[in-house]
Tab-separated table of C-alpha atoms and ligand atoms in Angstrom:
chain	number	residue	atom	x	y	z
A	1	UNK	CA	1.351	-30.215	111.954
A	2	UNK	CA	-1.599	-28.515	109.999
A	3	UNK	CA	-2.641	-30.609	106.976
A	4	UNK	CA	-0.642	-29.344	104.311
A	5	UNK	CA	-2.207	-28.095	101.220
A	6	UNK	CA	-1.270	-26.670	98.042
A	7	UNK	CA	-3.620	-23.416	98.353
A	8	UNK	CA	-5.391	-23.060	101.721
A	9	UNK	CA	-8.552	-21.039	100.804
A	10	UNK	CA	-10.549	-21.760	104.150
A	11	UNK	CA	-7.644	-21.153	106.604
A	12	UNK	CA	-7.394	-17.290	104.697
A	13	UNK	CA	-11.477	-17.081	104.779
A	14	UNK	CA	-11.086	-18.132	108.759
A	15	UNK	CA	-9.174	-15.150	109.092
A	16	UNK	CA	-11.204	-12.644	107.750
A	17	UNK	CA	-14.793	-14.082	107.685
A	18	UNK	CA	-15.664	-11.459	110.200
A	19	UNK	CA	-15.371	-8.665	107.648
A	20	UNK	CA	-16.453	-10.814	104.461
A	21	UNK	CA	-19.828	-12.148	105.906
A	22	UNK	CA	-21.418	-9.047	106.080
A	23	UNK	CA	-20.022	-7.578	103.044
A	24	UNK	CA	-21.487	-10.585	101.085
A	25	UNK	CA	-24.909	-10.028	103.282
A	26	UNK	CA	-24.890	-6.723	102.376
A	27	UNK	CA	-25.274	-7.194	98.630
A	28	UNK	CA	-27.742	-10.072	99.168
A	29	UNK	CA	-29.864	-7.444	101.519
A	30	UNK	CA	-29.713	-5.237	98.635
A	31	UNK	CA	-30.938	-7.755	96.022
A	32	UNK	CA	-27.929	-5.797	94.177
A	33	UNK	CA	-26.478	-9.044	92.687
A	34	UNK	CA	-25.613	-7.446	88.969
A	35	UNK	CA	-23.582	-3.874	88.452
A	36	UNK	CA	-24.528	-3.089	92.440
A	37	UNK	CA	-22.279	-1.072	94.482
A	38	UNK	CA	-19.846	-3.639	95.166
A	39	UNK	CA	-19.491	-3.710	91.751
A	40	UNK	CA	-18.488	-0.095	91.220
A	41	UNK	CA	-16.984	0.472	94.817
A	42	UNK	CA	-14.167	-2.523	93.681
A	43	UNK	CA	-13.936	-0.768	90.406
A	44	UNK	CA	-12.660	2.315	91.881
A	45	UNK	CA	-10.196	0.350	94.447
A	46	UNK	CA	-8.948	-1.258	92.305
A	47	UNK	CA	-7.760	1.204	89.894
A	48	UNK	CA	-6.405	3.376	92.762
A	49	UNK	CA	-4.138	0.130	93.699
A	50	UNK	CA	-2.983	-0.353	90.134
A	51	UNK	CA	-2.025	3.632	89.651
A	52	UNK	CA	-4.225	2.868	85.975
A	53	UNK	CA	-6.990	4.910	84.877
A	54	UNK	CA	-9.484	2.399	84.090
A	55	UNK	CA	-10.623	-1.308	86.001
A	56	UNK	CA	-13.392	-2.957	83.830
A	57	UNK	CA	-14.698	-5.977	85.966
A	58	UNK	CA	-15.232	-8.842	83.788
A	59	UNK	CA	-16.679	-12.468	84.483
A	60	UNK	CA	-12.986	-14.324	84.414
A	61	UNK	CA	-9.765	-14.107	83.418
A	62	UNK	CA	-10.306	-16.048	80.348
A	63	UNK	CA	-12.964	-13.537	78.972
A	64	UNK	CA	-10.802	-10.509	80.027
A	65	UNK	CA	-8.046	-11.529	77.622
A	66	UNK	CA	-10.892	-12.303	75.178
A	67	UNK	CA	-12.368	-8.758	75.667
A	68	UNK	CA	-9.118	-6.839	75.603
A	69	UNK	CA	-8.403	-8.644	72.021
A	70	UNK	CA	-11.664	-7.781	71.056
A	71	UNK	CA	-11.521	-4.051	72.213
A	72	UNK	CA	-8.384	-3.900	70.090
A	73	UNK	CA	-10.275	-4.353	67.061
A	74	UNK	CA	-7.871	-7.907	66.316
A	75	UNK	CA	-9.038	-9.397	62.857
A	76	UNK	CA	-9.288	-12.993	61.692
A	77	UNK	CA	-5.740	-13.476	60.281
A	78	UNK	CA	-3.727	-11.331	62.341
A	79	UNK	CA	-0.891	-13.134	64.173
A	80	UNK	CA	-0.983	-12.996	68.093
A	81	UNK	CA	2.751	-13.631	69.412
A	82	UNK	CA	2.847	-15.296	73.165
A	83	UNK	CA	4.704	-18.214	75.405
A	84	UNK	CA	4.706	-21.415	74.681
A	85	UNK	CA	5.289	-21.994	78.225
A	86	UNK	CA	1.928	-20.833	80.113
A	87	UNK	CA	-1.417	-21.306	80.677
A	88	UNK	CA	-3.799	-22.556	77.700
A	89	UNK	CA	-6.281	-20.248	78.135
A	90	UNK	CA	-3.911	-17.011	76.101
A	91	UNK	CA	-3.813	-19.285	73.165
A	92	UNK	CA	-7.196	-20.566	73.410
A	93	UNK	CA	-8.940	-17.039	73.091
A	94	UNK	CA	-6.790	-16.456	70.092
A	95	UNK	CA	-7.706	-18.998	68.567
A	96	UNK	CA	-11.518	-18.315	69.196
A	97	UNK	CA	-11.235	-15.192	67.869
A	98	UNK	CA	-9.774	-16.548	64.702
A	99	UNK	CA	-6.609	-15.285	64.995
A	100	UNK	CA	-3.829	-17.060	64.751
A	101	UNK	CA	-1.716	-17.910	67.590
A	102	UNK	CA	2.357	-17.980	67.045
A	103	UNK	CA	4.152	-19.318	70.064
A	104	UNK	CA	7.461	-18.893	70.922
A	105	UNK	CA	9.724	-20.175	73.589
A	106	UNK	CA	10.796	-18.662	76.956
A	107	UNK	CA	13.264	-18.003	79.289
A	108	UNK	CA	15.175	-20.760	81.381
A	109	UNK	CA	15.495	-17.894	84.610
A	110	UNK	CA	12.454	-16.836	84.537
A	111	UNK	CA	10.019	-18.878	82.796
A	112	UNK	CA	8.764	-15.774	80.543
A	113	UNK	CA	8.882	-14.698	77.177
A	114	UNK	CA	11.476	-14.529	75.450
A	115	UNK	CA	12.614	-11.737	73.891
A	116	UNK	CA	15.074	-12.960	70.775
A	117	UNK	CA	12.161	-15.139	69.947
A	118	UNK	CA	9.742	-12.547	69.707
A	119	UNK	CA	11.714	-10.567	67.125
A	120	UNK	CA	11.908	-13.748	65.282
A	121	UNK	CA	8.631	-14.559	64.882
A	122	UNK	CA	7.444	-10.984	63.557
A	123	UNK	CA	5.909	-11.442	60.256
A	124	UNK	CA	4.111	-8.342	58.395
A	125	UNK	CA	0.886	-9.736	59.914
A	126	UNK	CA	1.786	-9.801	63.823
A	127	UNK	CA	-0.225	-7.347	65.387
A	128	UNK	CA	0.016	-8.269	69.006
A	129	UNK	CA	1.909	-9.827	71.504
A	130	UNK	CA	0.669	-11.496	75.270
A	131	UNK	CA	3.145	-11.571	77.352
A	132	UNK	CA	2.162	-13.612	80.510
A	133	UNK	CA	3.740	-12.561	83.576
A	134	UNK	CA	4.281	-16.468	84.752
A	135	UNK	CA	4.490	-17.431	88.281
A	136	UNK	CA	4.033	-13.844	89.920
A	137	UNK	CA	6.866	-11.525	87.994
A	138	UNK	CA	6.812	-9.557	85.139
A	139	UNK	CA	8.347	-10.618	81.711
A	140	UNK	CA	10.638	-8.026	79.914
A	141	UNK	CA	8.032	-5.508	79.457
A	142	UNK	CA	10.833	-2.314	78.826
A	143	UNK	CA	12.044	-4.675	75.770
A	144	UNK	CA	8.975	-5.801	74.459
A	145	UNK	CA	7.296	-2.292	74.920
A	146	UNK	CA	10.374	-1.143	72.726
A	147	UNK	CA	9.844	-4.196	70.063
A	148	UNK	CA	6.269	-2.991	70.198
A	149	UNK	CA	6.440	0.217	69.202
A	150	UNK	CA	9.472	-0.330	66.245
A	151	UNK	CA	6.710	-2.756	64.597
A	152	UNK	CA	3.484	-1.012	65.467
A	153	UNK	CA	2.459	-3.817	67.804
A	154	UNK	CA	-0.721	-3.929	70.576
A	155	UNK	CA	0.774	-5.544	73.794
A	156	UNK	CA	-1.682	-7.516	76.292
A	157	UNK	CA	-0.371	-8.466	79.625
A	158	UNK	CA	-1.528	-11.663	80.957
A	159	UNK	CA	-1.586	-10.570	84.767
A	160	UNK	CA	-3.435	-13.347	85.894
A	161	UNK	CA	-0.553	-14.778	87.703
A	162	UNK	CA	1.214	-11.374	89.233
A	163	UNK	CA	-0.868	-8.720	90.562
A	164	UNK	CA	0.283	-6.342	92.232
A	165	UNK	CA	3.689	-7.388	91.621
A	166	UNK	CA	5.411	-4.352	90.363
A	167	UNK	CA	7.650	-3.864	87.176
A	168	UNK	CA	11.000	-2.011	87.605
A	169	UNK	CA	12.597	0.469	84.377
A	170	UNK	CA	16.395	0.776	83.927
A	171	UNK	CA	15.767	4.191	85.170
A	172	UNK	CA	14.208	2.830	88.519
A	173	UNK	CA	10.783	3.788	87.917
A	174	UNK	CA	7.848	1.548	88.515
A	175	UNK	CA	4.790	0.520	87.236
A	176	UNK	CA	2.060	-2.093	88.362
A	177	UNK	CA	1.670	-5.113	86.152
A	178	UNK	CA	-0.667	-5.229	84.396
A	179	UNK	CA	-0.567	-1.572	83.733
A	180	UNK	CA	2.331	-1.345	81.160
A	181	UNK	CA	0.885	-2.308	77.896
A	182	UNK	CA	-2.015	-1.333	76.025
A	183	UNK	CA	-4.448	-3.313	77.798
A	184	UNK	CA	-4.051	-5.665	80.483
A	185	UNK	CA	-6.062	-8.566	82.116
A	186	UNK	CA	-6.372	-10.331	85.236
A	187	UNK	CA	-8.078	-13.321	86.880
A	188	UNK	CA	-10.010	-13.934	90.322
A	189	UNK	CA	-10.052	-17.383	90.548
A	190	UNK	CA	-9.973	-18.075	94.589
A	191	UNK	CA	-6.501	-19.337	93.956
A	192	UNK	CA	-4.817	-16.723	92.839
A	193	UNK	CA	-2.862	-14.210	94.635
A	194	UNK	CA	-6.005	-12.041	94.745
A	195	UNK	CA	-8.762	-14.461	94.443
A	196	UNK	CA	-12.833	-14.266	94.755
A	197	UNK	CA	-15.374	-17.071	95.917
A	198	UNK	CA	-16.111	-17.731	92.171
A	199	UNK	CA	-14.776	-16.807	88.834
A	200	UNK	CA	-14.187	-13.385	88.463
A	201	UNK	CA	-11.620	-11.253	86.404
A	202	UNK	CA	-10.913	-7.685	84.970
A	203	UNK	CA	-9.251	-5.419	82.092
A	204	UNK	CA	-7.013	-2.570	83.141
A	205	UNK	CA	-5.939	0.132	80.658
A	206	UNK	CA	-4.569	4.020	80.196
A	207	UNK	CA	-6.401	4.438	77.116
A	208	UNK	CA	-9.687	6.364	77.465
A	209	UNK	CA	-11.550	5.214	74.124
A	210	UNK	CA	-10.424	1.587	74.405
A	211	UNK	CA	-11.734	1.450	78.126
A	212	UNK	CA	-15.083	2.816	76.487
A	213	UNK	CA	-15.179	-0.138	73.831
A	214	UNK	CA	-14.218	-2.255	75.682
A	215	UNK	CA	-16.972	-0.948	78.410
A	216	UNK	CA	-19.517	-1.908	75.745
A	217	UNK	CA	-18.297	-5.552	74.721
A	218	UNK	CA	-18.483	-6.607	77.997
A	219	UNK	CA	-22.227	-5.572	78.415
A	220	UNK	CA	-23.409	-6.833	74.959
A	221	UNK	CA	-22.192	-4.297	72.681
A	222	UNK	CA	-24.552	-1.970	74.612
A	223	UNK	CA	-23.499	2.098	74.678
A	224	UNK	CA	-26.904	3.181	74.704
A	225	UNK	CA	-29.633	0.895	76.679
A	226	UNK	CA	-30.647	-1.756	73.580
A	227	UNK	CA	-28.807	0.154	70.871
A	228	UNK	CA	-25.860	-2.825	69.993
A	229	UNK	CA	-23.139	-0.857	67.790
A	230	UNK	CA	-20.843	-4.227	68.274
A	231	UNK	CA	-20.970	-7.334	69.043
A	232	UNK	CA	-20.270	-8.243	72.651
A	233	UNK	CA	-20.352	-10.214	75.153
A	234	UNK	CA	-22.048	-11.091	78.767
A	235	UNK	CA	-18.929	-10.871	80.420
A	236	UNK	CA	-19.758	-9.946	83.923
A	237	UNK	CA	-18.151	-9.239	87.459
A	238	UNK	CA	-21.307	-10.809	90.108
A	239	UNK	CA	-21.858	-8.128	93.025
A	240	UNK	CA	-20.858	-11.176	95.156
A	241	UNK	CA	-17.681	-11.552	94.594
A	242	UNK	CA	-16.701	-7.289	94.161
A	243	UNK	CA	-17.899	-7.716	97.532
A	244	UNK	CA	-15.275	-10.200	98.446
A	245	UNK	CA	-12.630	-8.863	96.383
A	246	UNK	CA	-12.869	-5.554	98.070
A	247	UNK	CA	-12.803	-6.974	101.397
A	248	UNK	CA	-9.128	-8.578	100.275
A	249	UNK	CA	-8.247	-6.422	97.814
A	250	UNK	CA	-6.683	-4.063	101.098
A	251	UNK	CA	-4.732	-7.482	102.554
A	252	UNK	CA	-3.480	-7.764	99.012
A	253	UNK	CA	-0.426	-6.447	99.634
A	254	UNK	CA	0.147	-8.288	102.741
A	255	UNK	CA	-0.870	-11.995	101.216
A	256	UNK	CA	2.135	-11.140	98.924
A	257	UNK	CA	4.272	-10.816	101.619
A	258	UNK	CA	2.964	-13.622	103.480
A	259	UNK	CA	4.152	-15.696	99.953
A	260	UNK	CA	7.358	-14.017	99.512
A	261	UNK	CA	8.453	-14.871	103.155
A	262	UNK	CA	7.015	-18.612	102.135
A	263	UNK	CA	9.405	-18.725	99.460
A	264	UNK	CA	12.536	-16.893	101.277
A	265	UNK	CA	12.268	-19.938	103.167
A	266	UNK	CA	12.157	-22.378	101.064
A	267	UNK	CA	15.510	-21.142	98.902
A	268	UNK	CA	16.883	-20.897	102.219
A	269	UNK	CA	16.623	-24.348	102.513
A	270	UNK	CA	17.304	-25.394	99.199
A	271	UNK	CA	20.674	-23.161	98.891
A	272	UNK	CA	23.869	-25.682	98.022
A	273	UNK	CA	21.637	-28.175	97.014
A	274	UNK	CA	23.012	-29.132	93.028
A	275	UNK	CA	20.322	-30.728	91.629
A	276	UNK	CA	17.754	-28.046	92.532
A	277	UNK	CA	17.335	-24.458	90.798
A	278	UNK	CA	15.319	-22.505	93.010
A	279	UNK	CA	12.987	-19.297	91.345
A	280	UNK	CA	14.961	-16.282	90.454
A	281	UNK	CA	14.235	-12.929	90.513
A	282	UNK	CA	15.188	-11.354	86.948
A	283	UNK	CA	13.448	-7.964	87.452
A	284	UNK	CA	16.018	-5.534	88.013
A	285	UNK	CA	14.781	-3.384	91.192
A	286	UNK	CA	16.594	-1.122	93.348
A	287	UNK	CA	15.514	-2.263	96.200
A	288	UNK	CA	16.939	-5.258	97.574
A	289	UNK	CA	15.004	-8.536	96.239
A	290	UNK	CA	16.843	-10.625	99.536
A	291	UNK	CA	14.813	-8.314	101.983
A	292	UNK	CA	11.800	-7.741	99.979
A	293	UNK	CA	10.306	-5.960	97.184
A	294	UNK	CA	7.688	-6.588	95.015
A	295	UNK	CA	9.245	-7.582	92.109
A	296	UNK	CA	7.748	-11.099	92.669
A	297	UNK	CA	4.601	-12.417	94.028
A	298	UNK	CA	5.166	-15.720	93.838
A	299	UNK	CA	2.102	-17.034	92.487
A	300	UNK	CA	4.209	-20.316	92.252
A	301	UNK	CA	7.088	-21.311	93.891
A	302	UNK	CA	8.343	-23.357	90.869
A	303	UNK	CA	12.103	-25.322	91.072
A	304	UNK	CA	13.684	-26.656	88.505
A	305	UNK	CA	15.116	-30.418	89.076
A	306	UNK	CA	18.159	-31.493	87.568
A	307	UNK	CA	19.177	-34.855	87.090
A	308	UNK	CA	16.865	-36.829	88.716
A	309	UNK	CA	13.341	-38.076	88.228
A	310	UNK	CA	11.190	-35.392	88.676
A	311	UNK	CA	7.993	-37.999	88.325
A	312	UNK	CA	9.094	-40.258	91.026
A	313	UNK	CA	10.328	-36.832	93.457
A	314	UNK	CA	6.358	-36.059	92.457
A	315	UNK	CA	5.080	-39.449	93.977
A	316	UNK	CA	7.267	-39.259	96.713
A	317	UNK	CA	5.884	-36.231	97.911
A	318	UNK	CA	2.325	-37.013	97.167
A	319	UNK	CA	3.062	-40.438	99.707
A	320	UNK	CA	4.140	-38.295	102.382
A	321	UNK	CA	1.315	-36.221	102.410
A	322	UNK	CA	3.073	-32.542	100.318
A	323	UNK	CA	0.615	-31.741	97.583
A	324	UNK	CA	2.657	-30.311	94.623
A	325	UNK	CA	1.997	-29.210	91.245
A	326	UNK	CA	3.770	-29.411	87.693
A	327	UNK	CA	3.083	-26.452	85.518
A	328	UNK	CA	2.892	-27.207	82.861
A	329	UNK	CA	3.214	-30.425	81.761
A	330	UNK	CA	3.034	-30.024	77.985
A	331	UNK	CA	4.131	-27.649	76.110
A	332	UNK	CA	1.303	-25.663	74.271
A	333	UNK	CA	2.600	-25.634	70.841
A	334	UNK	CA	2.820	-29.901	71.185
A	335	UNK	CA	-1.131	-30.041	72.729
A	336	UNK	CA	-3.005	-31.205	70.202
A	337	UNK	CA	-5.780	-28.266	69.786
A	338	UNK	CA	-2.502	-25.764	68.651
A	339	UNK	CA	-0.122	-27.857	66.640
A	340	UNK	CA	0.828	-26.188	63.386
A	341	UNK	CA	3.275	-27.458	60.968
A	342	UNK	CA	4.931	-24.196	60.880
A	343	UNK	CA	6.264	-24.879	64.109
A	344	UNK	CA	10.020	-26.328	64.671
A	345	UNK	CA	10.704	-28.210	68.121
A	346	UNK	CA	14.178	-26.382	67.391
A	347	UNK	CA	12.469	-23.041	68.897
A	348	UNK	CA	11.131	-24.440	71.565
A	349	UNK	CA	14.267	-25.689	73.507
A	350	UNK	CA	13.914	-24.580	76.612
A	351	UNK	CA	9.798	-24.949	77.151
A	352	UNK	CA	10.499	-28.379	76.132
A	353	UNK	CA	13.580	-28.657	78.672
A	354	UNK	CA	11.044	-26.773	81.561
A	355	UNK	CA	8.136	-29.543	81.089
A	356	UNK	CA	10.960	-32.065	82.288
A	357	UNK	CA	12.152	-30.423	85.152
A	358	UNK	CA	9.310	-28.196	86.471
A	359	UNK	CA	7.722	-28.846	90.096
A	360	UNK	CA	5.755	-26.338	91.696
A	361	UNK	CA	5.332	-26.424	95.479
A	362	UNK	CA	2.467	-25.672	97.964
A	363	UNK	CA	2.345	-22.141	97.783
A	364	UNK	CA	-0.508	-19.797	100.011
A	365	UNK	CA	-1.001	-17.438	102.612
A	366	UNK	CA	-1.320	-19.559	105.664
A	367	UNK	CA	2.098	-21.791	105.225
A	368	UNK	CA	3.819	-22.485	108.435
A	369	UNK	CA	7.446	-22.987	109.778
A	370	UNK	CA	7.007	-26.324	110.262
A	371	UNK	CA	5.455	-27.008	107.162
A	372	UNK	CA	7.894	-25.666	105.105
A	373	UNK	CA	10.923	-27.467	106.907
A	374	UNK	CA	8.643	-31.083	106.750
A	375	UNK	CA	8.285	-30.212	102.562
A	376	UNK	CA	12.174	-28.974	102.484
A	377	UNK	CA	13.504	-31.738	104.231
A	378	UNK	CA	11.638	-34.146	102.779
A	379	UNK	CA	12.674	-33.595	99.379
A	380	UNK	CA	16.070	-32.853	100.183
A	381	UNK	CA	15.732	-36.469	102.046
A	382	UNK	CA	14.807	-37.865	98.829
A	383	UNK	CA	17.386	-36.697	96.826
A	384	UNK	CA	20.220	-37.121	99.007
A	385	UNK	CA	18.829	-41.155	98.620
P	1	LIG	C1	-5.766	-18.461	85.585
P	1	LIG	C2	-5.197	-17.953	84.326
P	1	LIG	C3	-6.008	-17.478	83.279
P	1	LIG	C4	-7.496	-17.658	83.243
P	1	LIG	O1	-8.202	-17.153	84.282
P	1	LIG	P1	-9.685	-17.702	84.577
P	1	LIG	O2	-10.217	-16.678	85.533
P	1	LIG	O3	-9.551	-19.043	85.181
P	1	LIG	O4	-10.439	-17.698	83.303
P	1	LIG	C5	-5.400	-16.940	82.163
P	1	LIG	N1	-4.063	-16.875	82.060
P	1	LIG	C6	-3.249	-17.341	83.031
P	1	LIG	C7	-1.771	-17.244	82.847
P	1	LIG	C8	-3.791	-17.900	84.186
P	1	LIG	O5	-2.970	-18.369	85.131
């Protein structure tokens, strides 16, 4: 059996390093290593893929969030609404930015925002909400769109964990994540479901002027060649890695798959088994989620243990060779750099519940048969005793 791993990044390149050699060669020949062709080329892909009108590459997923809340013209005060239950880097660029994170707990289905809890925590100063589309599927976007627009709201979707996972309407329509709100972001770190060779990220949106702003931000506040009208940032995309990215950005579809399949089989296995709550698809699509859609890309395949010791399930695995993950350990309104007295653990019953029970499992292109029924029956070996 092939060493298993919790992301296989070499086994994918293997497979493709043919076609990304001499796409990375190419911009080295060119000396084009900042805003080249690659650049502009992925640009354009990209925002054919999404069905959005504009793609602004950006250095990392981290600054693309940053960017999109500075595009929005956010103020020092105003109250940014998002999941306790995620990734700290959505609070942290709130934070930078001086405004002032409210989190708020999630969902025990489908690890996402919740939606009650948003309308709770609406105050006359909210002015956004980030909804993080956690694990590879879209939160309630239809309801908080709706919530949104009663209160006069900016929504930013975190896609850093779901594109090209698409979101479904109650009337059947569909939309790309990341492509729903005002502005959304996205990450290319080489383990995500569309990942570069580096750090790399972007900002999708509809809206003409705020793709201009936000256009200049990333380039220094720069419209005109050294006239700075804002302040900005150096936020960008290296030639290197649009060169990469638009060598996968084609299999993109197919790596999705190639997860989905990955985690068919592992509820497969799992089904009848008490103490574990395999992922569940909440997104409502017509087509049918047992023979595939896109409604989830599985960035994670994340159960949820009951009853017994997650910690010592963790050990076990790591003993018999199964790399696995817990996300996330803490909830982020209890790590220390976002506590706020304002906060009661009363709201946060089921994040705190989800940092119990959460384990995620190796989850990549390149998992095997064999591999999946040595992790499945290993853990089901374990908790049988
Ligand atoms: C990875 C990730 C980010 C940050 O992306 P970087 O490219 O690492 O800066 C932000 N939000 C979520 C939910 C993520 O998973």
């Amino acid at each position: 059996m092939k060493k298993i791993q919790m992301v296989d990044l070499k086994g994918q390149y293997n497979d493709i390093k043919d076609v990304i050699n001499p796409s990375i060669q190419e911009v080295i020949e060119n000396t084009s290593f900042i805003n080249g062709p690659k650049v502009h080329e992925f640009q354009k892909n990209l925002e054919q893929y999404l069905g959005v009108k504009h793609v602004i590459p950006c250095a990392n997923g981290t600054d693309a969030l940053q960017i999109a809340m500075m595009g929005l013209g956010l103020k020092p005060g105003d109250e940014v609404i998002t999941a306790d239950f995620t990734f700290a880097a959505t609070v942290e660029v709130i934070a930078l930015l001086q405004l002032t994170p409210v989190l708020v707990d999630v969902n025990e289905a489908d690890f996402n925002i919740n939606i009650e809890a948003i309308k709770k925590a609406i105050t006359p100063k909210t002015k956004a909400i980030v909804p993080v589309h956690l694990f590879g599927q879209c939160a309630n976007m239809e309801a908080i769109m709706e919530i949104a627009e009663a209160h006069n709201l900016f929504v930013i979707e975190d896609n850093a964990q779901a594109i090209g996972a698409s979101y479904t309407y109650k009337n059947g329509s569909k939309a790309k994540a990341g492509t729903i709100g005002h502005v959304g972001s996205t990450s290319f770190f080489p383990s995500k479901n569309l990942g570069c060779y580096g750090d790399g990220g972007a900002i999708f949106t509809n809206d003409d002027d705020l793709a201009h702003t936000i256009r200049g931000i990333v380039n220094h506040g720069m419209y005109e060649r050294y006239h700075h009208d804002v302040v900005g940032v150096n936020s960008r995309l290296d030639s290197i890695q649009a060169a990469v990215l638009d060598v996968k950005l084609p299999l993109l579809d197919h790596y999705n798959k190639e997860r989905q399949n990955a985690a068919k089989k592992y509820s497969k296995a799992f089904e009848g088994v008490e103490t574990i709550i395999t992922p569940e698809i909440s997104n409502d699509c017509s087509e049918d989620c047992e023979t595939g859609c896109d409604c989830h890309v599985f960035h994670q395949y994340t159960l949820r243990i009951k009853g017994i010791d997650r910690d010592a399930l963790v050990k076990h695995l790591n003993a018999n060779n199964i790399p696995c993950g817990v996300y996330y350990p803490i909830p982020l309104h209890s790590q220390k750099a976002y506590k706020d007295a304002r906060y009661n653990e009363e709201d946060f019953k089921v994040t705190n519940q989800l940092v119990k029970e959460v384990i995620s499992l190796p989850m990549h292109t390149e998992l095997d048969d064999e591999q999946i029924e040595y992790i499945t029956l290993t853990i089901i070996k374990f908790i049988n005793g």
